[in-house]
Short mmCIF file of C-alpha atoms and ligand atoms in Angstrom, two decimals:
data_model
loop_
_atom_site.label_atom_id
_atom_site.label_comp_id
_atom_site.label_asym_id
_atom_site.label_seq_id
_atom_site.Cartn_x
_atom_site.Cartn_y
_atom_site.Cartn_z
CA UNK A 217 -31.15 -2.41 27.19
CA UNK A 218 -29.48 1.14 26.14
CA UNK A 219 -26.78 -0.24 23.75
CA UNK A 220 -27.71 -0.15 19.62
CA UNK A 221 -27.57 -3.47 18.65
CA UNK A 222 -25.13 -3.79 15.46
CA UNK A 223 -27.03 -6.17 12.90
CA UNK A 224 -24.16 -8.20 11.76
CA UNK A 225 -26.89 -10.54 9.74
CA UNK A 226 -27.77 -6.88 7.99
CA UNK A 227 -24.65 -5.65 7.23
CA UNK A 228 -23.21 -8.81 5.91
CA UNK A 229 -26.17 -8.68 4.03
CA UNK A 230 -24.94 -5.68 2.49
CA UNK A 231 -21.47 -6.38 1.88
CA UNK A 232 -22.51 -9.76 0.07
CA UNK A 233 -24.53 -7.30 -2.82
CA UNK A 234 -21.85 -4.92 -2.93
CA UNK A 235 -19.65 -8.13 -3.75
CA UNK A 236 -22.21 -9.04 -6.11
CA UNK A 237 -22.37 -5.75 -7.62
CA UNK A 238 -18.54 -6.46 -8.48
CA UNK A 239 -18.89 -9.58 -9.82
CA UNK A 240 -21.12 -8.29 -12.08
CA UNK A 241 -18.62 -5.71 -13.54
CA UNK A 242 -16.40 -8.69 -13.46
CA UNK A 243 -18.26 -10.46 -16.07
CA UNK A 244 -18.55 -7.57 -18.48
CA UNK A 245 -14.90 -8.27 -18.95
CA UNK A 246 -15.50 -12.27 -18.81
CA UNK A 247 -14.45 -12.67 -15.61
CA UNK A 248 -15.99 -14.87 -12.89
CA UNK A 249 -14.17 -14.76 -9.42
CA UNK A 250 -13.25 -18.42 -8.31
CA UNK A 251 -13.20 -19.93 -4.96
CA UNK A 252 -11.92 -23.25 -4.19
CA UNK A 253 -12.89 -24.54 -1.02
CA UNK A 254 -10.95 -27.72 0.56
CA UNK A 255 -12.49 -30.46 2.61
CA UNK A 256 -10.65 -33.12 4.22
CA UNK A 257 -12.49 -35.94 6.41
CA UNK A 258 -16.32 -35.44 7.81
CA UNK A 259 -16.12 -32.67 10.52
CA UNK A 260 -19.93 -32.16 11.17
CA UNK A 261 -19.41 -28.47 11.81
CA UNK A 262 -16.82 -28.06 8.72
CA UNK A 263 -19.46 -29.48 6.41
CA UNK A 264 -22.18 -27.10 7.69
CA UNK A 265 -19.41 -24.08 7.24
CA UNK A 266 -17.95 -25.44 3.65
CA UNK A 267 -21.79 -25.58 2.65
CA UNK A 268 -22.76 -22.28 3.86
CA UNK A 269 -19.74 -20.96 2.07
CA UNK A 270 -20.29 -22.40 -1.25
CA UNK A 271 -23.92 -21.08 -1.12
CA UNK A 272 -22.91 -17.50 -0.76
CA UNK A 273 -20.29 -17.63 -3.03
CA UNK A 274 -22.90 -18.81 -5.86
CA UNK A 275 -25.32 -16.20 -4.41
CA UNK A 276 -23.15 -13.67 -5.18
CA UNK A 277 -22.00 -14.82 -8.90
CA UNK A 278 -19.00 -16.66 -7.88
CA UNK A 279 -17.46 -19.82 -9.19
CA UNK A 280 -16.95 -22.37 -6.54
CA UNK A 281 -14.78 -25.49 -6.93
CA UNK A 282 -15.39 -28.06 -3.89
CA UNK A 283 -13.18 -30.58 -3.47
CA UNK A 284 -14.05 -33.49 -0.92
CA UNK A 285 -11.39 -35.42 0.09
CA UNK A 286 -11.21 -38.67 2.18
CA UNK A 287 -9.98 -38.43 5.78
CA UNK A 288 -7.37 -40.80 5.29
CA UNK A 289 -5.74 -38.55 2.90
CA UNK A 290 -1.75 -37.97 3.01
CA UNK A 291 -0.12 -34.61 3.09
CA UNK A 292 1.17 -35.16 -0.09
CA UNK A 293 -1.96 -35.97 -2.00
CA UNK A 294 -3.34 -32.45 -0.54
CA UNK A 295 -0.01 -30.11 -0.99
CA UNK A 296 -0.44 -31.88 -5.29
CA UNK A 297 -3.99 -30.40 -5.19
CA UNK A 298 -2.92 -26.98 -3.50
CA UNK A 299 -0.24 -27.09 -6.02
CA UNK A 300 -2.52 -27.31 -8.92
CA UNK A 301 -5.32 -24.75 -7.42
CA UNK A 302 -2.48 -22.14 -7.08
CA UNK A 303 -1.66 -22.91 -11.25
CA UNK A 304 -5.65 -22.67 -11.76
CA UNK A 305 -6.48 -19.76 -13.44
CA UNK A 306 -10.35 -20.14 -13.25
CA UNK A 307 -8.98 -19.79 -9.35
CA UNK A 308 -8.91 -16.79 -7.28
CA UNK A 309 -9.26 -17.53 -3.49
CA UNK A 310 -7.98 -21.27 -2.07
CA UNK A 311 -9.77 -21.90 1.57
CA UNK A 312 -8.49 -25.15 3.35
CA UNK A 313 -10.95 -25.21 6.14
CA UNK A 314 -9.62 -26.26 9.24
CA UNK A 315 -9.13 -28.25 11.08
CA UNK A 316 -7.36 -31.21 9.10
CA UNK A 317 -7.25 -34.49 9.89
CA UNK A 318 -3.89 -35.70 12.49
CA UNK A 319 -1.78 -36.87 10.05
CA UNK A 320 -1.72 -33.49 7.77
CA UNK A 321 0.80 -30.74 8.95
CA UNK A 322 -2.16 -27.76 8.92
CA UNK A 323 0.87 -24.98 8.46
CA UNK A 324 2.66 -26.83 5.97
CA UNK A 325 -0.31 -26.78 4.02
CA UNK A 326 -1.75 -23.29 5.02
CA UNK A 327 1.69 -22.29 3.63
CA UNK A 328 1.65 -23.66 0.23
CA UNK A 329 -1.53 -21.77 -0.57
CA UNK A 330 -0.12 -18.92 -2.95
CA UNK A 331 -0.11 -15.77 -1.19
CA UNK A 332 -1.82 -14.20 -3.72
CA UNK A 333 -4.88 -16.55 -3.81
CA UNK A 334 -4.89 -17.18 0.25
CA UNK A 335 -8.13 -15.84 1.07
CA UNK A 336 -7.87 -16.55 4.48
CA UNK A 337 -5.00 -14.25 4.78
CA UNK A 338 -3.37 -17.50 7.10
CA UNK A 339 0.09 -17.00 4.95
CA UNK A 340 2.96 -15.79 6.43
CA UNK A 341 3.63 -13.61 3.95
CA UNK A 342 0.12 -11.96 4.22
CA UNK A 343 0.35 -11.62 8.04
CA UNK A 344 3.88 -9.98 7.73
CA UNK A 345 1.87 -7.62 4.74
CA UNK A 346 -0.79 -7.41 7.46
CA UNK A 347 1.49 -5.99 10.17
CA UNK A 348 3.51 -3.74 8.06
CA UNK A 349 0.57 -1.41 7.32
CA UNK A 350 0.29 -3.30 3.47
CA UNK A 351 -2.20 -6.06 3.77
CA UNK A 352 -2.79 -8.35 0.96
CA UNK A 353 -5.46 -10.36 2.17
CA UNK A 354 -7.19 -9.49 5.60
CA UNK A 355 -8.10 -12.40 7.54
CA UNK A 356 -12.06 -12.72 7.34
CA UNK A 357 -13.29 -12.97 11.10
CA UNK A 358 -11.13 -9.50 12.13
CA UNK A 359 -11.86 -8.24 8.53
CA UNK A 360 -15.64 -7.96 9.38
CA UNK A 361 -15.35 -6.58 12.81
CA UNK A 362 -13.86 -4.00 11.36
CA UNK A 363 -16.56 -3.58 8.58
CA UNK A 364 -18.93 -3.36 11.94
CA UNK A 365 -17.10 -0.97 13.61
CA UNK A 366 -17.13 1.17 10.64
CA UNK A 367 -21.04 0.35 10.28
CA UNK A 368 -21.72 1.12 13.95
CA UNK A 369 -19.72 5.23 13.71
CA UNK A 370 -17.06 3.76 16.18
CA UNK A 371 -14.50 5.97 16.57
CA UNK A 372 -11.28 4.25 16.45
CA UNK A 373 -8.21 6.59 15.95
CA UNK A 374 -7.16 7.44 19.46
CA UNK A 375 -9.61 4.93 20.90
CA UNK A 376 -8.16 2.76 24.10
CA UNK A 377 -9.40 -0.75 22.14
CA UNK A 378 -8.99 -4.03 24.14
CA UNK A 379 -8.54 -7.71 22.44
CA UNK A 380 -9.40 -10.30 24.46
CA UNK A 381 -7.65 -13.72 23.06
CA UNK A 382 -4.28 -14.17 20.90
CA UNK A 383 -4.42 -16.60 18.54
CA UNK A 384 -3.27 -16.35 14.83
CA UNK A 385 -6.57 -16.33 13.28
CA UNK A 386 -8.86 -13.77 15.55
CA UNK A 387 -6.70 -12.18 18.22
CA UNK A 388 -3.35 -10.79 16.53
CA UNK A 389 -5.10 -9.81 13.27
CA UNK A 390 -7.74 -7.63 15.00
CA UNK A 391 -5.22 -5.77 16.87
CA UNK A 392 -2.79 -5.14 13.54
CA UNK A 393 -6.15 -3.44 11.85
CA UNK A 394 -6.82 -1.56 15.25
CA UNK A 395 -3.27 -0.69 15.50
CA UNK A 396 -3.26 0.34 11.60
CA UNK A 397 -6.64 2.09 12.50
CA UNK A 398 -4.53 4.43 15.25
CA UNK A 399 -5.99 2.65 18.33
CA UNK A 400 -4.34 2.26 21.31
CA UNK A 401 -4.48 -1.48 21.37
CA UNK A 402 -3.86 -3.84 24.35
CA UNK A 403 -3.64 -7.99 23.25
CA UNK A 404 -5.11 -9.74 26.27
CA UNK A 405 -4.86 -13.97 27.49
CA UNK A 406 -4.94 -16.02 29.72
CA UNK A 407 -2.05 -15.05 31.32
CA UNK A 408 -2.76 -11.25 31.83
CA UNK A 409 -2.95 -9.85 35.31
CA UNK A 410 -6.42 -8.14 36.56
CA UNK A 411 -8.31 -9.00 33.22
CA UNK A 412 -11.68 -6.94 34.16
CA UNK A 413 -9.36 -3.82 35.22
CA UNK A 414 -7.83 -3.81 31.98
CA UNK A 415 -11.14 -4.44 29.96
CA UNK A 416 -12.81 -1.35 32.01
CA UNK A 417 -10.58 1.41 30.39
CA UNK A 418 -11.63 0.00 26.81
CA UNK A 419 -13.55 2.30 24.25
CA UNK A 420 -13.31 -0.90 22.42
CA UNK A 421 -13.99 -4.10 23.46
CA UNK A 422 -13.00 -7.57 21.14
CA UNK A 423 -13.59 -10.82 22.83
CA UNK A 424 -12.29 -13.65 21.29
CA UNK A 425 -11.55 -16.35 24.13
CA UNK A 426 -13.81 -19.05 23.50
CA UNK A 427 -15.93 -19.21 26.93
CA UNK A 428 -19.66 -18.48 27.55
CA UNK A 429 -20.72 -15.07 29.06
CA UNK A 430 -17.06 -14.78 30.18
CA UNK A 431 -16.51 -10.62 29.85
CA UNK A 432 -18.85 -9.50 32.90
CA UNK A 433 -21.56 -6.55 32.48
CA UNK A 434 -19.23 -4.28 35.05
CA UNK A 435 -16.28 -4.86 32.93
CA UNK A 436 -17.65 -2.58 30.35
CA UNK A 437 -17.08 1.11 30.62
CA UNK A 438 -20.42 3.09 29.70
CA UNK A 439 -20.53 4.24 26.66
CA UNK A 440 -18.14 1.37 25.06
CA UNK A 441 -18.54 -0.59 21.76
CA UNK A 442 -18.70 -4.27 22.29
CA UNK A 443 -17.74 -7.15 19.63
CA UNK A 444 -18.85 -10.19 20.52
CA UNK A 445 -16.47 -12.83 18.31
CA UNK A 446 -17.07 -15.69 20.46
CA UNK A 447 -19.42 -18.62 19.51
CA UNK A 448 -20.14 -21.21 22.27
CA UNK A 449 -22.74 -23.43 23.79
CA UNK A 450 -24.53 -22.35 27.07
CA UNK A 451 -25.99 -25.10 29.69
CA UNK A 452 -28.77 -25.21 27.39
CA UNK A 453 -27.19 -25.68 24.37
CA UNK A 454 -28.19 -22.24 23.21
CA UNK A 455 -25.31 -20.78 21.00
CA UNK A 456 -23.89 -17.63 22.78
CA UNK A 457 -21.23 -15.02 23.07
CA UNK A 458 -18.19 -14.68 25.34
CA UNK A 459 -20.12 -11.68 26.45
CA UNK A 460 -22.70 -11.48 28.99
CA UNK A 461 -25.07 -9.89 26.55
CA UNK A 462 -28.08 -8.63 28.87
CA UNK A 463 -25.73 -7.08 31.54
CA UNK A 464 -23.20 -5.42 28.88
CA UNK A 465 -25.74 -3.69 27.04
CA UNK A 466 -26.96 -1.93 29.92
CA UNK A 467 -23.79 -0.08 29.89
CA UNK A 468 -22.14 -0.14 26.13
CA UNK A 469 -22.79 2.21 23.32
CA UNK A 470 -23.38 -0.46 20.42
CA UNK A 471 -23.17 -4.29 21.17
CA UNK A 472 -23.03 -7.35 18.53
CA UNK A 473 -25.39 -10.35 19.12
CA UNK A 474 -24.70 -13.68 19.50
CA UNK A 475 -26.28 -15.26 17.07
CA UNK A 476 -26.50 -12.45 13.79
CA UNK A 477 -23.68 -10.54 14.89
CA UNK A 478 -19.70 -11.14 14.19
CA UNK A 479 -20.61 -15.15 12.20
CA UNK A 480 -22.47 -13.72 8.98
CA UNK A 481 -19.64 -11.24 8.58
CA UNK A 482 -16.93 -13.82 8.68
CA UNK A 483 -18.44 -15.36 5.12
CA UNK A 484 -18.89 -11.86 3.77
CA UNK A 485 -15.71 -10.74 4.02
CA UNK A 486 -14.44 -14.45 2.45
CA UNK A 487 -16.70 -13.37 -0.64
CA UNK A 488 -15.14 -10.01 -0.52
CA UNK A 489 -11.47 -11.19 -0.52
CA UNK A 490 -12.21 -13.71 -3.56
CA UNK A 491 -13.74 -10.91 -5.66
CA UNK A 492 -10.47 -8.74 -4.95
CA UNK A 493 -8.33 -11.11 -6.11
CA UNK A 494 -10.06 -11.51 -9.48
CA UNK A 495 -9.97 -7.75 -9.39
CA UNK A 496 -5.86 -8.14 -9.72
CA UNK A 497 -6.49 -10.70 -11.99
P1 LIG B 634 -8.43 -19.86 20.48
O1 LIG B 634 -7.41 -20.12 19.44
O2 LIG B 634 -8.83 -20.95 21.40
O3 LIG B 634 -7.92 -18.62 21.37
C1 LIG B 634 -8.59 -18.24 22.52
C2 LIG B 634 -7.84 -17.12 23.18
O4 LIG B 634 -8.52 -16.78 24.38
C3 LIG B 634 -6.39 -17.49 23.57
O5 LIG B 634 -5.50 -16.48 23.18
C4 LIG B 634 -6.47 -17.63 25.08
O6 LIG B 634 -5.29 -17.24 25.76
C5 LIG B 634 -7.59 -16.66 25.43
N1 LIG B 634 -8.15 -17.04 26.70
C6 LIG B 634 -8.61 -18.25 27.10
N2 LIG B 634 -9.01 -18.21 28.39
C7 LIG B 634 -8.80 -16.95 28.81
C8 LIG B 634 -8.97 -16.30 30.04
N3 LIG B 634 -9.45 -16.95 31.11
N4 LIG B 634 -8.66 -14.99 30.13
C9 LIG B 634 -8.17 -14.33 29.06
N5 LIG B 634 -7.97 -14.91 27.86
C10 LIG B 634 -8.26 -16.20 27.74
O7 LIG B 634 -9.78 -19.33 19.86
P2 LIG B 634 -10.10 -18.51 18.51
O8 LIG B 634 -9.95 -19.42 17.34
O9 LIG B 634 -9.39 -17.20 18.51
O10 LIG B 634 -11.67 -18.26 18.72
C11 LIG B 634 -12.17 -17.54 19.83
C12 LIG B 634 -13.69 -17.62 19.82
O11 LIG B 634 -14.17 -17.02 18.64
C13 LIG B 634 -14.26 -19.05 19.81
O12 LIG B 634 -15.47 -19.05 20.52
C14 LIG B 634 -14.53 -19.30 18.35
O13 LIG B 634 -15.55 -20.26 18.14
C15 LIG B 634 -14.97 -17.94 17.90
N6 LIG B 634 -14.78 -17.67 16.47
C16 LIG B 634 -15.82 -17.14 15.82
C17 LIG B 634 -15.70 -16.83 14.48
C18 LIG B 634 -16.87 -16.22 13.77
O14 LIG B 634 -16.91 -16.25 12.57
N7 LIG B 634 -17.81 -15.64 14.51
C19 LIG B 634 -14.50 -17.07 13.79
C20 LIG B 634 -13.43 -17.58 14.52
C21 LIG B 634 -13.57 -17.88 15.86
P3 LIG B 634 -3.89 -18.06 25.65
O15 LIG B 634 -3.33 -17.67 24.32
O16 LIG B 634 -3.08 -17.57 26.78
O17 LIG B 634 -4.24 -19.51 25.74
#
C-alpha cells in the first residue's frame, strides 16, 4: 500500500474535543447546547445510531432529549412534537432519524423541523442556503468529508473532484461544498455513460453509491485522494467500502478506511452543528 491512510476514527476524535472545548465556554455563560433526537418504531440499525449519538453528545457536554415513539405513531402526533421541540428553548439541534415508519410523510416532517435548529441540514431552506454559497447548517456525512479533506492537505480549489451517487443527503451536498470549495465537480449515477473513464480524470474521488468494492483499483488516477462514504456488507458479512480498498491504495495519494474512516465523522460533525446553533443562541 502507498496511499496515507486518513484516520477518520482520529480526526473525529478531534473534532468531538474541539466541540467540547465549546461547550465548555458555553456554560460559562449558562448555556448547555441541546439535541433532541427522534425515534419512531424499532429499526435495529436506527437504535444502534440514535444510541451512539446520544453518547457523544453527553461526551461532549451536551444536553440530549430522546424521545421514543411507538411505530404505530400518526403524522400528526410527530409534526405536535416537532412543533414543540422547535418552541424548546433548552433545544438547539432536532434530528428525526430516518427512516420513518410507512404511514409518516418523511419530508413533511423533515420540513417542519425549524431551519434554524435542523441539524441535519435536510431543510429546504438550508439546502437552498447550502447552494447559494451561505450555508446554515451543513449536512453531517458531506460536512466531515470535507473536515478530512482538509485533515489529509487535499488540495481542492482547481481540483477535477468526482461524486459518485446523487441523492439528497450524501451526493448533492458534497458537490455544493466542492463546488463552494472551487472544484471542478462532476455528480455521477447510475445513469452516466463510461463511469470508470470519468472517475480516472478525478483528483478527487467521493463514492457514495451503496455497493461493495464497486470503484475498481484502475479507476483511480495515481496520486488521487479517495473518500470512501459507502458502508455495506461483503459475502462475509464484513462491513466495507464502495471502494476496492487494497487495489485503490496502490495508486491514490490518501485513502479513507472502511470501517474508521467517513462513519465517526458523520456523528462529529452532528455534535458540531448542535454546538453552533447554541452559539447563535
Ligand atoms: P442512495 O440514496 O441509495 O444513493 C446511491 C446513489 O448511488 C444514487 O445516486 C445512485 O444513482 C448511485 N448509484 C447506484 N448504482 C450506481 C451505479 N451502478 N453507477 C453509478 N452510480 C450508482 O444512497 P446514500 O444514502 O447516498 O448512501 C450511499 C452509501 O453511503 C451507502 O452505502 C450508505 O450506507 C452510505 N452512507 C454512509 C454514511 C456514513 O456516515 N458513513 C452516511 C450516509 C450514507 P441513481 O440516483 O441514478 O439511482
Amino acid at each position: 500500500m502507498s496511499a496515507t491512510l486518513i484516520d477518520g476514527q482520529a480526526i473525529a476524535a478531534k473534532v468531538r474535543g474541539e466541540v467540547a472545548e465549546g461547550a465548555k465556554k458555553l456554560l460559562e455563560r449558562g448555556i448547555t447546547p441541546g439535541l433532541a433526537v427522534v425515534l419512531v418504531g424499532e429499526d435495529p440499525a436506527s437504535q444502534v445510531y440514535v444510541r451512539n449519538k446520544s453518547k457523544a453528545c453527553v461526551e461532549a457536554g451536551l444536553a440530549v432529549f430522546d424521545h421514543k415513539l411507538p411505530a404505530t405513531t400518526g403524522e400528526a402526533e410527530l409534526l405536535a412534537l416537532v412543533s414543540a421541540l422547535n418552541a424548546d428553548p433548552r433545544v438547539d439541534g432536532i434530528l428525526v432519524q430516518l427512516p420513518l415508519p410507512k404511514q409518516i410523510n418523511s419530508q413533511k416532517v423533515l420540513e417542519s423541523i425549524s431551519p434554524d435548529k435542523d441539524v441535519d441540514g435536510f431543510h429546504p431552506s438550508n439546502v437552498g442556503q447550502l447552494w447559494t454559497g451561505q450555508p446554515r447548517f451543513v449536512p453531517c456525512t458531506p460536512f466531515g468529508v470535507m473536515r478530512l479533506l482538509k485533515e489529509s492537505d487535499t488540495q481542492i480549489a482547481g481540483a477535477d473532484a468526482v461524486v459518485i451517487g446523487r441523492s439528497n443527503i450524501v451526493g448533492k451536498p458534497m458537490a455544493a461544498l466542492l463546488l463552494s470549495a472551487n472544484a471542478t465537480v462532476t455528480i455521477c449515477h447510475s445513469k452516466t455513460r463510461d463511469l470508470p473513464e470519468v472517475v480516472r480524470r478525478a483528483d478527487i474521488i467521493v463514492a457514495a453509491i451503496g455497493k461493495a468494492a464497486f470503484v475498481r483499483g484502475d479507476w483511480v488516477k495515481p496520486g488521487a485522494t479517495v473518500i470512501d462514504v459507502g458502508m455495506n456488507r461483503n459475502a462475509e458479512g464484513k462491513l466495507c467500502g464502495d471502494v476496492d480498498f487494497a487495489a485503490a491504495s496502490e495508486r491514490a495519494r490518501a485513502i479513507t478506511p472502511v470501517p474508521r474512516g467517513v462513519g465517526p465523522m458523520t456523528i462529529a460533525m452532528l455534535l458540531e452543528n448542535t454546538l453552533r446553533s447554541a452559539e447563535r443562541r
